PDB file of C-alpha atoms in Angstrom:
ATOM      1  CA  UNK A   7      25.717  34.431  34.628  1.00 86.00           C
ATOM      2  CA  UNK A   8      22.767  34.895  32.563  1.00 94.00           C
ATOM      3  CA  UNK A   9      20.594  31.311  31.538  1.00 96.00           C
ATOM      4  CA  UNK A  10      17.792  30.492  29.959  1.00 97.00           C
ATOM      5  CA  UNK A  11      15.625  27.291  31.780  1.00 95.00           C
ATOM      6  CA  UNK A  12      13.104  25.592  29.469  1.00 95.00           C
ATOM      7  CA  UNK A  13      10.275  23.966  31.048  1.00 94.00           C
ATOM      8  CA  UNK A  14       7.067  21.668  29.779  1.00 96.00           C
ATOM      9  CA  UNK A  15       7.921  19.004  27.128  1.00 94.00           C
ATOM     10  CA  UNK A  16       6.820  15.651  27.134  1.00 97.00           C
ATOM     11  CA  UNK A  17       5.241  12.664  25.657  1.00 98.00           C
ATOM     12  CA  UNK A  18       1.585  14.016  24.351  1.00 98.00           C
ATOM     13  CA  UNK A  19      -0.737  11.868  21.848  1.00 98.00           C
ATOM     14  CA  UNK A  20      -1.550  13.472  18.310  1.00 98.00           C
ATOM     15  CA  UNK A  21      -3.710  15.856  18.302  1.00 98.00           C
ATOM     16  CA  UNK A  22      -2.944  16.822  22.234  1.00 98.00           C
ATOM     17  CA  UNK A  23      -1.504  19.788  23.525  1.00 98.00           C
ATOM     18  CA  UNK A  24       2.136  21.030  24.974  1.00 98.00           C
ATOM     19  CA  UNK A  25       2.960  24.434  26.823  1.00 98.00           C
ATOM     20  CA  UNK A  26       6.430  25.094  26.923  1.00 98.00           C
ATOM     21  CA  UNK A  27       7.942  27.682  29.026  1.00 98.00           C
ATOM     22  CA  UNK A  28      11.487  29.768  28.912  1.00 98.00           C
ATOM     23  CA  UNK A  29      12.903  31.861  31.524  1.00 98.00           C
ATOM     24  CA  UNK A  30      15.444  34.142  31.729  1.00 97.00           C
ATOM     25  CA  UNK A  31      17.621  34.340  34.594  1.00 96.00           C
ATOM     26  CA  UNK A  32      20.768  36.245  35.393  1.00 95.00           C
ATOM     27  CA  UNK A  33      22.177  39.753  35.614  1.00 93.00           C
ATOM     28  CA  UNK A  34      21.259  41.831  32.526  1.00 94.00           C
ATOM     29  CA  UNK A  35      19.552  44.968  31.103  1.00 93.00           C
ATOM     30  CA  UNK A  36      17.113  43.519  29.008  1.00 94.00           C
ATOM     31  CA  UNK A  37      15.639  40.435  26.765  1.00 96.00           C
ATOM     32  CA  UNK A  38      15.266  41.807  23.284  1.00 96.00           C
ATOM     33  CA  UNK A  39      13.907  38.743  20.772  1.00 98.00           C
ATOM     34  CA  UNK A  40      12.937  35.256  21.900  1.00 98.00           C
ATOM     35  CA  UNK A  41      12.935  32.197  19.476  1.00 98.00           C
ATOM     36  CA  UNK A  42      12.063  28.852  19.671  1.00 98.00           C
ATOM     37  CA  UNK A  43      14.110  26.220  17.330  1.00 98.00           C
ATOM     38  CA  UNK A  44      13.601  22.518  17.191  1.00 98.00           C
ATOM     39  CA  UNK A  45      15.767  19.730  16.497  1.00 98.00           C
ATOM     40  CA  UNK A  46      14.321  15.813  15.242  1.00 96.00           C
ATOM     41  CA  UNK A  47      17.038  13.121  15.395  1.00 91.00           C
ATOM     42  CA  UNK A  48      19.525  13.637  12.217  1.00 94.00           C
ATOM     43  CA  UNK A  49      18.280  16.777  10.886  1.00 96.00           C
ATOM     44  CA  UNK A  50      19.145  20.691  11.248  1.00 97.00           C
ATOM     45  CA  UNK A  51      18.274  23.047  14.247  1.00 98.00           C
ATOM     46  CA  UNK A  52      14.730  24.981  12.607  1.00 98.00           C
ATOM     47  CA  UNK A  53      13.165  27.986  13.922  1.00 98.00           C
ATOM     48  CA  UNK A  54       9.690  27.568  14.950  1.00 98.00           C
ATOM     49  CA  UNK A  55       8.509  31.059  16.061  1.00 98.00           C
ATOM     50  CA  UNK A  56      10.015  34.192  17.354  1.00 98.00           C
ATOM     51  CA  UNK A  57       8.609  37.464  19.137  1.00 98.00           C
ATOM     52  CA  UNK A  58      10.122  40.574  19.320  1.00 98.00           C
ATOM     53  CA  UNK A  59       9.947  42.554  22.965  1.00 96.00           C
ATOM     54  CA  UNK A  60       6.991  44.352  21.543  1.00 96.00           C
ATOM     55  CA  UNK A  61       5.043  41.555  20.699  1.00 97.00           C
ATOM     56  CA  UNK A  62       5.395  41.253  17.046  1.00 98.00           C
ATOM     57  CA  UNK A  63       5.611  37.359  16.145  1.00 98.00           C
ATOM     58  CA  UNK A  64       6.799  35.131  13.253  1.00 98.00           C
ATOM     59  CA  UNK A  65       6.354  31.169  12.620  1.00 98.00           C
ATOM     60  CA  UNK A  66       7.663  28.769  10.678  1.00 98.00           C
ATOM     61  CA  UNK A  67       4.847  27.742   7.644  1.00 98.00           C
ATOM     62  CA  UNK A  68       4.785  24.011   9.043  1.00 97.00           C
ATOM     63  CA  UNK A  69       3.573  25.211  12.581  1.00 98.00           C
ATOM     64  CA  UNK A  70       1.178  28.535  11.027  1.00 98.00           C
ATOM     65  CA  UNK A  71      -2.303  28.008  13.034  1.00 98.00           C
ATOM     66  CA  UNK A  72      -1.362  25.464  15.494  1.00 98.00           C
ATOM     67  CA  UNK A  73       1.248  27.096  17.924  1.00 98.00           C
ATOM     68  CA  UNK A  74       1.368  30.281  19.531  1.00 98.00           C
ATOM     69  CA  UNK A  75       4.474  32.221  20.847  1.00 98.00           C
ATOM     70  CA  UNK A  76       3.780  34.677  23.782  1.00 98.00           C
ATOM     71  CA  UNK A  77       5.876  36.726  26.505  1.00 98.00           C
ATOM     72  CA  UNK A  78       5.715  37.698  29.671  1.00 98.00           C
ATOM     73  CA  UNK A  79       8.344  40.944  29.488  1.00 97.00           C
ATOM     74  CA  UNK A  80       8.060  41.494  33.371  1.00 96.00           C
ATOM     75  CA  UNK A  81       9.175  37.923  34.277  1.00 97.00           C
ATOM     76  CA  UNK A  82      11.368  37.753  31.204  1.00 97.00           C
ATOM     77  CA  UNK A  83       9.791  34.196  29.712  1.00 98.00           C
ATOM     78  CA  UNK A  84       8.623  33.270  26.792  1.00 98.00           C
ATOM     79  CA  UNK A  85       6.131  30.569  26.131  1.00 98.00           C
ATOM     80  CA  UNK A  86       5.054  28.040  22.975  1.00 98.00           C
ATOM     81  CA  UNK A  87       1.377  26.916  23.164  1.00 98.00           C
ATOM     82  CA  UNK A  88       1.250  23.713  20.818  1.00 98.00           C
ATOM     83  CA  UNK A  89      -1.836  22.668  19.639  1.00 98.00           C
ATOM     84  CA  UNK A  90      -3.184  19.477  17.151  1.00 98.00           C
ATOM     85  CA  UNK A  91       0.253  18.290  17.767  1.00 98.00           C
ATOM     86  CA  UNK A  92       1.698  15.441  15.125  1.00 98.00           C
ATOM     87  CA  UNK A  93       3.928  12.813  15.141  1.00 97.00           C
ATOM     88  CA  UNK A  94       6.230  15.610  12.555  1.00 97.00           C
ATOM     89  CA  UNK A  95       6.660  17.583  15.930  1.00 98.00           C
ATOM     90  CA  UNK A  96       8.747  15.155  17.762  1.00 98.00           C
ATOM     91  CA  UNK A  97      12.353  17.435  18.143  1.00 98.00           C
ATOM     92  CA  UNK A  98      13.902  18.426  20.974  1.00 98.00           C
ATOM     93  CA  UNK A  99      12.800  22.271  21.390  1.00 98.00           C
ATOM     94  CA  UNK A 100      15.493  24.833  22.373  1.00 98.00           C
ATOM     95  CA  UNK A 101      14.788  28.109  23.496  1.00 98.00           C
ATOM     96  CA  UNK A 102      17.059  30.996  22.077  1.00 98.00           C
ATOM     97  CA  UNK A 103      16.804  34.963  23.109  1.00 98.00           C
ATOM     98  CA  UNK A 104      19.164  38.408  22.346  1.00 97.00           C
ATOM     99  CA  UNK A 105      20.170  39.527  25.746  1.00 96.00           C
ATOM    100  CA  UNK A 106      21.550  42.813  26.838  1.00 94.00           C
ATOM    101  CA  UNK A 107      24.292  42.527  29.497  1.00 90.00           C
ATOM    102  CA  UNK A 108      27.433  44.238  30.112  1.00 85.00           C
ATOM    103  CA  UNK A 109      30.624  43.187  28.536  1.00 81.00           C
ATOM    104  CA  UNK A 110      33.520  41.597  30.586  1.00 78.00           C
ATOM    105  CA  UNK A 111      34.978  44.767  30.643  1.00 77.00           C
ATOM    106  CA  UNK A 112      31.967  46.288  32.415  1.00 76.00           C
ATOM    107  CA  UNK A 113      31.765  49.782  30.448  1.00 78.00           C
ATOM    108  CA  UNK A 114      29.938  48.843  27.420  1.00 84.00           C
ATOM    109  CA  UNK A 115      26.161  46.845  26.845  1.00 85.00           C
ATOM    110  CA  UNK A 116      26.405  44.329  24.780  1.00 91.00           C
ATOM    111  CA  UNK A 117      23.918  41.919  23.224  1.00 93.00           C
ATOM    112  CA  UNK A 118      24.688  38.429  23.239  1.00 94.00           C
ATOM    113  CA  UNK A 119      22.920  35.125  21.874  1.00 97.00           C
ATOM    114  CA  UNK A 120      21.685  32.556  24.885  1.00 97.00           C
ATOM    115  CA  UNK A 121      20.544  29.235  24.060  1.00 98.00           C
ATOM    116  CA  UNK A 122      18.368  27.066  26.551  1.00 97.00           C
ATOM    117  CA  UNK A 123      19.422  23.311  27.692  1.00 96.00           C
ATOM    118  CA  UNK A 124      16.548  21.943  25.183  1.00 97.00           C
ATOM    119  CA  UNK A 125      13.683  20.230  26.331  1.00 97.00           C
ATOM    120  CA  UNK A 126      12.029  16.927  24.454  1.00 98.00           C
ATOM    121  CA  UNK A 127       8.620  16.766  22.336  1.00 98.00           C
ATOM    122  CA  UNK A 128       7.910  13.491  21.748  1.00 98.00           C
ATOM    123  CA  UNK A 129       4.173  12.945  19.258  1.00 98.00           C
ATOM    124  CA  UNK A 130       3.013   9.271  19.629  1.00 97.00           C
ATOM    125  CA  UNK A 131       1.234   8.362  16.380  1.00 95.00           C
TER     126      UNK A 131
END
């Protein structure tokens, strides 16, 4: 059983700061790329930032220069520094990742998408 556990939202002023954290759990060979996507109240899931297993990163233009994505390969997380939050940022934040495990019929490795639980931001103006 292979999960992903999001950790470290909450209710932060503008202009504060959020760390969120994502762990990978389970049996499998290895966590290829790990996205973040957010969710406000009545609109579409958006990708906020990616990161490949070798580091290379990618961000949405609305959070370019205030949040960082980062991994930790060896304890297979992935985190989102938010910085100079706003009121805009107020989703939920899900936590998404490419994960190589074996198939059911344990003979092949297959890659397969995991989604996290989702974890509130809430920006008070």
């Amino acid at each position: 059983q292979v999960q992903l556990v999001e950790s470290g939202g909450g209710l932060v002023q503008a202009g504060g700061s959020l760390r969120l954290s994502c762990a990978a759990s389970g049996s499998f060979f290895s966590v290829n790329v790990m996205r973040w996507y957010r969710q406000a109240p009545g609109k579409q899931r958006d990708l906020v930032a990616d990161i490949t297993r070798g580091g290379s990163t990618n961000y949405a233009d609305s959070v370019k220069g205030r949040f960082t994505i980062s991994r930790d390969n060896a304890k297979n997380t992935v985190y989102l520094q938010m910085n100079s939050l706003k009121p805009e940022d107020t989703a939920v934040y899900f936590c998404n990742a490419d994960i190589a495990r074996l198939g059911s019929a344990g003979s092949a490795v297959y890659v397969y998408e995991y989604w996290g639980q989702g974890t509130q931001v809430t920006v008070s103006p």
